[in-house]
Tab-separated table of C-alpha atoms and ligand atoms in Angstrom:
chain	number	residue	atom	x	y	z
A	141	MET	CA	-85.116	1.903	-3.431
A	142	ASN	CA	-83.387	4.288	-5.785
A	143	ASP	CA	-84.304	7.248	-3.604
A	144	LYS	CA	-83.106	5.509	-0.503
A	145	LEU	CA	-79.738	4.746	-2.106
A	146	LYS	CA	-79.400	8.348	-3.229
A	147	SER	CA	-80.168	9.719	0.210
A	148	ILE	CA	-77.688	7.346	1.851
A	149	HIS	CA	-75.044	8.388	-0.651
A	150	ALA	CA	-75.783	12.061	-0.009
A	151	GLU	CA	-75.633	11.609	3.735
A	152	PHE	CA	-72.311	9.790	3.406
A	153	GLU	CA	-70.771	12.537	1.270
A	154	GLN	CA	-71.891	15.087	3.805
A	155	SER	CA	-70.463	13.257	6.826
A	156	ILE	CA	-67.150	12.294	5.264
A	157	VAL	CA	-66.114	15.900	4.505
A	158	SER	CA	-66.274	16.918	8.131
A	159	VAL	CA	-64.242	13.929	9.354
A	160	SER	CA	-60.810	14.910	10.699
A	161	SER	CA	-59.802	12.120	13.051
A	162	ASN	CA	-59.498	8.344	12.925
A	163	GLU	CA	-62.178	8.032	15.612
A	164	ASP	CA	-64.709	10.070	13.580
A	165	LEU	CA	-63.854	8.058	10.500
A	166	GLU	CA	-64.501	4.813	12.317
A	167	ALA	CA	-67.903	6.127	13.453
A	168	VAL	CA	-68.773	6.935	9.828
A	169	ARG	CA	-67.649	3.506	8.702
A	170	ILE	CA	-69.861	1.851	11.300
A	171	ARG	CA	-72.875	4.015	10.389
A	172	PHE	CA	-72.712	3.012	6.708
A	173	LEU	CA	-70.894	-0.299	6.528
A	174	GLY	CA	-71.287	-1.658	10.075
A	175	ARG	CA	-72.044	-5.346	9.994
A	176	LYS	CA	-75.149	-5.230	12.175
A	177	GLU	CA	-76.941	-1.933	11.516
A	178	GLY	CA	-74.938	-0.223	8.765
A	179	LEU	CA	-77.204	1.713	6.378
A	180	VAL	CA	-75.710	0.028	3.291
A	181	THR	CA	-75.625	-3.350	4.992
A	182	ASN	CA	-79.336	-3.058	5.748
A	183	MET	CA	-80.022	-2.328	2.085
A	184	PHE	CA	-78.624	-5.749	1.213
A	185	LYS	CA	-81.049	-7.261	3.708
A	186	ASP	CA	-83.967	-5.499	1.946
A	187	LEU	CA	-83.045	-7.131	-1.372
A	188	GLY	CA	-85.043	-10.181	-0.335
A	189	LYS	CA	-88.290	-8.265	-0.714
A	190	LEU	CA	-87.659	-7.496	-4.407
A	191	SER	CA	-88.750	-9.431	-7.497
A	192	VAL	CA	-86.360	-11.775	-9.279
A	193	LYS	CA	-85.939	-9.200	-12.040
A	194	GLU	CA	-85.154	-6.268	-9.760
A	195	LYS	CA	-82.804	-8.124	-7.465
A	196	PRO	CA	-79.673	-8.110	-9.660
A	197	VAL	CA	-80.205	-4.485	-10.704
A	198	TYR	CA	-80.398	-3.162	-7.178
A	199	GLY	CA	-77.837	-5.637	-5.903
A	200	GLN	CA	-75.377	-4.098	-8.351
A	201	LYS	CA	-76.299	-0.554	-7.298
A	202	ILE	CA	-75.904	-1.279	-3.601
A	203	ASN	CA	-72.560	-2.947	-4.298
A	204	ASP	CA	-71.377	0.095	-6.249
A	205	LEU	CA	-72.294	2.358	-3.347
A	206	LYS	CA	-70.521	0.062	-0.907
A	207	ASN	CA	-67.352	0.094	-3.028
A	208	LEU	CA	-67.461	3.844	-3.360
A	209	ILE	CA	-67.787	4.301	0.385
A	210	THR	CA	-64.974	1.815	1.081
A	211	GLU	CA	-62.702	3.627	-1.336
A	212	LYS	CA	-63.428	7.062	0.109
A	213	ILE	CA	-62.785	5.851	3.623
A	214	ALA	CA	-59.413	4.436	2.562
A	215	GLN	CA	-58.587	7.753	0.923
A	216	LYS	CA	-59.527	9.586	4.107
A	217	VAL	CA	-57.175	7.363	6.157
A	218	LYS	CA	-54.296	8.551	3.987
A	219	GLU	CA	-55.436	12.151	4.227
A	220	ILE	CA	-55.534	12.035	8.024
A	221	GLU	CA	-52.051	10.477	8.172
A	222	GLN	CA	-50.654	13.107	5.831
A	223	LYS	CA	-52.208	15.902	7.901
A	224	SER	CA	-50.710	14.627	11.135
A	225	ILE	CA	-47.270	14.558	9.497
A	226	GLU	CA	-47.787	18.135	8.257
A	227	SER	CA	-48.786	19.310	11.678
A	228	LEU	CA	-45.776	17.626	13.296
A	229	LYS	CA	-43.554	19.462	10.836
A	230	SER	CA	-45.239	22.809	11.334
A	231	LYS	CA	-44.689	22.464	15.069
A	232	GLY	CA	-40.992	22.637	14.365
A	233	ALA	CA	-40.684	18.903	14.496
A	234	ASP	CA	-39.055	18.564	11.112
A	235	ALA	CA	-36.101	17.062	12.915
A	236	PHE	CA	-38.104	13.854	12.489
A	237	ASP	CA	-37.012	12.123	9.345
A	238	LEU	CA	-40.010	9.916	8.761
A	239	SER	CA	-38.370	8.240	5.822
A	240	LEU	CA	-35.727	6.707	8.088
A	241	PRO	CA	-36.262	2.994	8.637
A	242	ALA	CA	-37.411	2.151	12.178
A	243	PHE	CA	-35.053	0.607	14.722
A	244	LYS	CA	-35.074	-3.154	14.577
A	245	ASN	CA	-36.504	-4.785	17.676
A	246	GLU	CA	-33.520	-6.985	18.487
A	247	ILE	CA	-34.241	-9.828	20.871
A	248	GLY	CA	-31.431	-10.204	23.395
A	249	ALA	CA	-29.855	-13.384	24.728
A	250	MET	CA	-28.376	-14.444	28.050
A	251	HIS	CA	-24.595	-14.138	28.034
A	252	PRO	CA	-22.911	-17.566	28.267
A	253	LEU	CA	-21.139	-16.452	31.469
A	254	SER	CA	-24.497	-15.541	33.027
A	255	ILE	CA	-25.932	-18.889	31.946
A	256	VAL	CA	-23.055	-20.836	33.523
A	257	THR	CA	-23.020	-18.664	36.681
A	258	ASP	CA	-26.760	-19.211	37.132
A	259	GLU	CA	-26.405	-22.926	36.546
A	260	ILE	CA	-23.555	-23.350	39.062
A	261	CYS	CA	-25.213	-21.181	41.717
A	262	THR	CA	-28.481	-23.097	41.283
A	263	LEU	CA	-26.689	-26.426	41.841
A	264	PHE	CA	-25.263	-25.148	45.118
A	265	VAL	CA	-28.512	-23.511	46.194
A	266	GLU	CA	-30.133	-26.929	45.744
A	267	MET	CA	-27.563	-28.249	48.232
A	268	GLY	CA	-28.490	-25.565	50.781
A	269	PHE	CA	-26.037	-22.776	49.936
A	270	MET	CA	-27.087	-19.128	49.882
A	271	VAL	CA	-25.845	-16.657	47.230
A	272	VAL	CA	-23.929	-13.690	48.713
A	273	GLU	CA	-22.228	-10.811	46.892
A	274	GLY	CA	-19.733	-8.161	47.951
A	275	PRO	CA	-17.677	-5.145	46.792
A	276	GLU	CA	-15.281	-5.270	43.838
A	277	ILE	CA	-13.165	-2.504	45.373
A	278	GLU	CA	-11.539	-4.032	48.421
A	279	THR	CA	-9.099	-3.168	51.148
A	280	GLU	CA	-5.767	-4.942	51.556
A	281	TYR	CA	-7.129	-6.262	54.807
A	282	TYR	CA	-10.052	-8.233	53.311
A	283	ASN	CA	-8.325	-9.231	50.084
A	284	PHE	CA	-5.170	-10.463	51.860
A	285	GLU	CA	-4.545	-10.052	55.569
A	286	VAL	CA	-7.681	-11.605	57.000
A	287	LEU	CA	-7.152	-14.544	54.621
A	288	ASN	CA	-3.702	-15.273	56.041
A	289	ILE	CA	-1.913	-13.940	52.973
A	290	PRO	CA	1.169	-12.354	54.520
A	291	LEU	CA	2.889	-9.309	53.142
A	292	GLU	CA	5.685	-11.333	51.555
A	293	HIS	CA	3.252	-13.528	49.592
A	294	PRO	CA	3.779	-13.003	45.842
A	295	SER	CA	0.135	-12.065	45.167
A	296	ARG	CA	0.590	-9.012	47.400
A	297	GLU	CA	3.063	-7.421	45.057
A	298	SER	CA	1.662	-4.674	42.935
A	299	PHE	CA	2.341	-6.423	39.646
A	300	ASP	CA	-0.132	-9.059	40.728
A	301	THR	CA	-2.912	-6.761	41.872
A	302	PHE	CA	-4.583	-3.590	40.602
A	303	TYR	CA	-4.017	-1.056	43.355
A	304	LEU	CA	-6.276	2.018	43.331
A	305	HIS	CA	-4.735	3.859	46.275
A	306	LYS	CA	-2.237	2.732	48.832
A	307	LYS	CA	-4.721	0.606	50.680
A	308	SER	CA	-7.558	-0.081	48.228
A	309	LEU	CA	-7.495	-2.379	45.264
A	310	LEU	CA	-9.641	-4.313	42.800
A	311	ARG	CA	-10.244	-7.658	44.477
A	312	SER	CA	-8.209	-10.488	42.994
A	313	HIS	CA	-10.641	-13.157	44.194
A	314	THR	CA	-14.080	-13.291	45.818
A	315	SER	CA	-12.741	-14.800	49.070
A	316	PRO	CA	-12.880	-11.379	50.821
A	317	VAL	CA	-16.682	-11.588	50.611
A	318	GLN	CA	-16.530	-14.821	52.601
A	319	ALA	CA	-14.378	-13.169	55.259
A	320	ARG	CA	-16.790	-10.240	55.476
A	321	TYR	CA	-19.692	-12.664	55.800
A	322	MET	CA	-17.992	-14.691	58.559
A	323	GLU	CA	-17.347	-11.500	60.506
A	324	LYS	CA	-21.032	-10.654	60.556
A	325	ASN	CA	-22.628	-14.106	60.844
A	326	LYS	CA	-22.280	-17.030	63.222
A	327	PRO	CA	-22.029	-20.649	61.999
A	328	PRO	CA	-23.649	-22.598	60.478
A	329	ILE	CA	-22.530	-20.727	57.367
A	330	GLN	CA	-23.160	-22.059	53.897
A	331	ILE	CA	-22.649	-19.496	51.138
A	332	ILE	CA	-21.746	-19.266	47.469
A	333	VAL	CA	-20.111	-16.069	46.178
A	334	PRO	CA	-20.155	-15.196	42.461
A	335	GLY	CA	-18.542	-12.060	41.069
A	336	LYS	CA	-15.962	-10.224	38.982
A	337	VAL	CA	-12.291	-10.344	39.945
A	338	TYR	CA	-9.236	-8.537	38.574
A	339	ARG	CA	-5.621	-9.526	37.982
A	340	PRO	CA	-3.071	-7.670	35.856
A	341	ASP	CA	-2.460	-10.561	33.483
A	342	ALA	CA	-1.487	-9.896	29.879
A	343	THR	CA	-4.499	-10.742	27.719
A	344	ASP	CA	-4.286	-13.831	25.547
A	345	ALA	CA	-6.539	-16.756	24.594
A	346	THR	CA	-6.746	-17.989	28.195
A	347	HIS	CA	-6.051	-14.851	30.281
A	348	SER	CA	-8.072	-11.722	30.917
A	349	PHE	CA	-7.403	-8.906	33.413
A	350	MET	CA	-11.030	-9.270	34.516
A	351	PHE	CA	-12.826	-12.561	34.908
A	352	HIS	CA	-15.507	-14.191	37.033
A	353	GLN	CA	-15.246	-16.487	40.015
A	354	ILE	CA	-17.612	-18.502	42.092
A	355	GLU	CA	-16.351	-19.340	45.542
A	356	GLY	CA	-18.072	-21.247	48.297
A	357	LEU	CA	-17.773	-21.638	52.049
A	358	LEU	CA	-19.294	-23.992	54.573
A	359	VAL	CA	-18.566	-23.653	58.302
A	360	ASP	CA	-20.200	-25.682	61.044
A	361	GLU	CA	-19.386	-28.087	63.872
A	362	GLY	CA	-17.642	-31.283	62.777
A	363	ILE	CA	-16.990	-30.394	59.121
A	364	THR	CA	-14.225	-32.528	57.594
A	365	LEU	CA	-12.432	-33.108	54.310
A	366	ALA	CA	-15.030	-35.823	53.617
A	367	HIS	CA	-17.743	-33.161	53.425
A	368	LEU	CA	-15.615	-31.125	51.032
A	369	LYS	CA	-15.047	-34.113	48.758
A	370	GLY	CA	-18.681	-35.181	48.920
A	371	VAL	CA	-20.166	-31.780	48.066
A	372	LEU	CA	-17.674	-31.022	45.286
A	373	SER	CA	-17.956	-34.490	43.700
A	374	VAL	CA	-21.751	-34.198	43.606
A	375	PHE	CA	-21.366	-30.736	42.112
A	376	ALA	CA	-19.055	-32.044	39.353
A	377	LYS	CA	-21.484	-34.852	38.488
A	378	LYS	CA	-24.424	-32.452	38.357
A	379	LEU	CA	-22.567	-29.989	36.160
A	380	PHE	CA	-20.771	-32.340	33.768
A	381	GLY	CA	-22.816	-35.573	33.979
A	382	VAL	CA	-23.170	-38.539	36.365
A	383	LYS	CA	-20.208	-40.413	34.883
A	384	THR	CA	-17.804	-37.597	35.775
A	385	LYS	CA	-14.943	-38.745	38.036
A	386	THR	CA	-13.108	-36.421	40.394
A	387	ARG	CA	-9.654	-36.439	41.934
A	388	PHE	CA	-8.072	-34.202	44.525
A	389	ARG	CA	-4.415	-33.204	44.244
A	390	PRO	CA	-2.577	-31.639	47.204
A	391	HIS	CA	-1.941	-27.947	46.676
A	392	PHE	CA	-1.145	-24.802	48.624
A	393	PHE	CA	-3.397	-21.861	49.477
A	394	PRO	CA	-2.585	-19.570	52.407
A	395	PHE	CA	-6.223	-19.535	53.629
A	396	THR	CA	-6.834	-23.301	53.639
A	397	GLU	CA	-5.015	-26.214	55.261
A	398	PRO	CA	-4.920	-28.800	53.894
A	399	SER	CA	-5.574	-27.544	50.371
A	400	ALA	CA	-6.336	-29.408	47.181
A	401	GLU	CA	-7.094	-28.784	43.559
A	402	MET	CA	-9.953	-30.770	42.104
A	403	ASP	CA	-9.745	-32.308	38.642
A	404	VAL	CA	-12.627	-33.845	36.720
A	405	SER	CA	-12.299	-36.613	34.157
A	406	CYS	CA	-12.062	-34.875	30.781
A	407	ILE	CA	-15.542	-33.945	29.581
A	408	ILE	CA	-14.452	-34.284	25.946
A	409	CYS	CA	-12.741	-37.713	25.946
A	410	SER	CA	-14.120	-39.109	29.264
A	411	GLY	CA	-10.566	-39.594	30.510
A	412	LYS	CA	-8.994	-41.361	27.549
A	413	GLY	CA	-6.755	-38.415	26.712
A	414	CYS	CA	-7.311	-35.765	24.030
A	415	ARG	CA	-6.159	-32.336	22.883
A	416	VAL	CA	-8.349	-30.495	25.420
A	417	CYS	CA	-6.982	-32.356	28.478
A	418	GLY	CA	-3.463	-32.378	27.089
A	419	GLY	CA	-3.595	-36.152	26.742
A	420	ASN	CA	-3.750	-36.978	30.467
A	421	GLY	CA	-7.531	-37.413	30.819
A	422	TRP	CA	-8.048	-34.854	33.611
A	423	LEU	CA	-9.119	-31.205	33.709
A	424	GLU	CA	-8.370	-28.890	36.609
A	425	ILE	CA	-11.592	-27.221	37.726
A	426	LEU	CA	-11.192	-25.606	41.125
A	427	GLY	CA	-9.139	-24.902	44.219
A	428	SER	CA	-10.345	-25.985	47.647
A	429	GLY	CA	-9.365	-26.768	51.202
A	430	MET	CA	-10.249	-26.723	54.878
A	431	VAL	CA	-10.504	-23.144	56.149
A	432	HIS	CA	-7.235	-22.275	57.941
A	433	PRO	CA	-7.695	-21.888	61.742
A	434	LYS	CA	-5.909	-18.527	61.474
A	435	VAL	CA	-8.656	-17.286	59.122
A	436	LEU	CA	-11.389	-18.457	61.497
A	437	LYS	CA	-9.602	-16.723	64.363
A	438	ALA	CA	-9.319	-13.471	62.392
A	439	VAL	CA	-13.099	-13.370	61.971
A	440	ASN	CA	-13.777	-14.409	65.574
A	441	ILE	CA	-14.963	-17.947	64.960
A	442	ASP	CA	-13.819	-20.470	67.560
A	443	SER	CA	-11.718	-22.982	65.605
A	444	SER	CA	-11.765	-25.490	68.465
A	445	LYS	CA	-15.538	-25.741	67.983
A	446	TYR	CA	-16.048	-25.026	64.273
A	447	SER	CA	-14.355	-26.080	61.070
A	448	GLY	CA	-15.190	-25.548	57.438
A	449	PHE	CA	-14.234	-25.964	53.829
A	450	ALA	CA	-13.904	-23.458	51.004
A	451	PHE	CA	-13.493	-23.659	47.256
A	452	GLY	CA	-13.167	-21.349	44.289
A	453	MET	CA	-13.470	-21.707	40.520
A	454	GLY	CA	-13.216	-19.563	37.389
A	455	VAL	CA	-16.477	-19.232	35.474
A	456	GLU	CA	-14.787	-18.508	32.125
A	457	ARG	CA	-12.747	-21.684	32.319
A	458	ILE	CA	-15.797	-23.817	33.043
A	459	ALA	CA	-17.841	-22.125	30.305
A	460	MET	CA	-14.980	-22.654	27.833
A	461	LEU	CA	-14.828	-26.357	28.668
A	462	LYS	CA	-18.581	-26.775	28.646
A	463	TYR	CA	-19.154	-25.067	25.307
A	464	GLY	CA	-15.837	-25.826	23.628
A	465	ILE	CA	-14.843	-22.131	23.410
A	466	ASP	CA	-11.127	-21.729	22.679
A	467	ASP	CA	-10.570	-18.009	23.294
A	468	ILE	CA	-11.543	-16.157	26.501
A	469	ARG	CA	-11.631	-12.824	24.639
A	470	LEU	CA	-14.811	-13.910	22.821
A	471	PHE	CA	-16.752	-13.443	26.084
A	472	PHE	CA	-15.989	-9.734	26.217
A	473	GLU	CA	-16.314	-8.621	22.591
A	474	ASN	CA	-20.105	-8.195	22.699
A	475	ASP	CA	-20.548	-9.841	19.331
A	476	MET	CA	-24.195	-10.912	19.140
A	477	ARG	CA	-23.314	-13.687	16.685
A	478	PHE	CA	-21.265	-15.274	19.476
A	479	ILE	CA	-23.601	-14.548	22.380
A	480	LYS	CA	-26.756	-15.751	20.605
A	481	GLN	CA	-25.371	-19.250	20.154
A	482	PHE	CA	-25.933	-20.173	23.780
A	483	SER	CA	-29.529	-19.111	24.483
B	512	LIG	N1	-9.307	-17.795	46.317
B	512	LIG	C1	-8.668	-18.801	45.495
B	512	LIG	C2	-8.238	-18.172	44.178
B	512	LIG	O1	-8.719	-17.137	43.818
B	512	LIG	C3	-9.565	-19.967	45.224
B	512	LIG	C4	-9.841	-20.760	46.471
B	512	LIG	C5	-10.919	-20.463	47.264
B	512	LIG	C6	-9.020	-21.788	46.828
B	512	LIG	C7	-11.176	-21.192	48.399
B	512	LIG	C8	-9.250	-22.531	47.976
B	512	LIG	C9	-10.338	-22.227	48.761
B	512	LIG	O2	-7.449	-18.720	43.466
């Protein structure tokens, strides 16, 4: 037994000196300490054949050898690591500062505007709408003319729109996408259009020169104001809860006739009146109306056969109401402490 232990020890010492990689080291570990056929492991199995007197003596010796091997393997691990660092450095890689702490693996979060956009689009997709997107750089024609916004309309003036060149601009709403879509597709049309829009407003707690809109359009035979009210009331209930009431106030938009703004009963006080709704119990949510026959004509849709409704809302405003956010600038500061609260 003594001889066997000595020869195992000798063999180990011989093999460990030539080891230079982690793979070789693992092979050595398995040969001596492997659980099934390791040379040292097998020695423990042989203990059974010894007398009661010899057992503890040899048990101790085998254990000592096992500990020695374990220790030398651990030492070798460090040696190999050190060598690979040395070789990196000698290859001119001393730009690596291995003492620098590693980058933290930060887990991201969905931006609240993305969450709300997804939620709203999903509600409309469930009602049969299709999501369509379009360019942020637009022509005067699609941003204004085709939508029956005449030259003298205030939103045409340069202080109200970011002009890039004489005829191109940053879109001030996503309605041009709907016009582009109507030009290329025949009714029935049922689309929802999310995207960034730009208006040269001075930035404050409720204004930003860039914000997000979601607009929708439905054109088919026999579409009436009743369809508009039905779809948008269902939408409001799905977004803010079944008890949500809606009301439609007459309004003016050049591209719809008649036009209306939709209010929902205040989601904070349920209509009793509070600070958020300014005490009157209602919150304005979106603009809407029946597509103006002039707009249908401009995109070659026969307005004696087809009619439709359209609507548009600001995503920031809805997200602010939904989450109780009181400053629009928080959305654009990229502060993870803010963004992470909504995931
Ligand atoms: N385009 C309008 C805006 O940006 C919103 C709107 C869309 C209103 C469709 C009515 C119908 O303010």
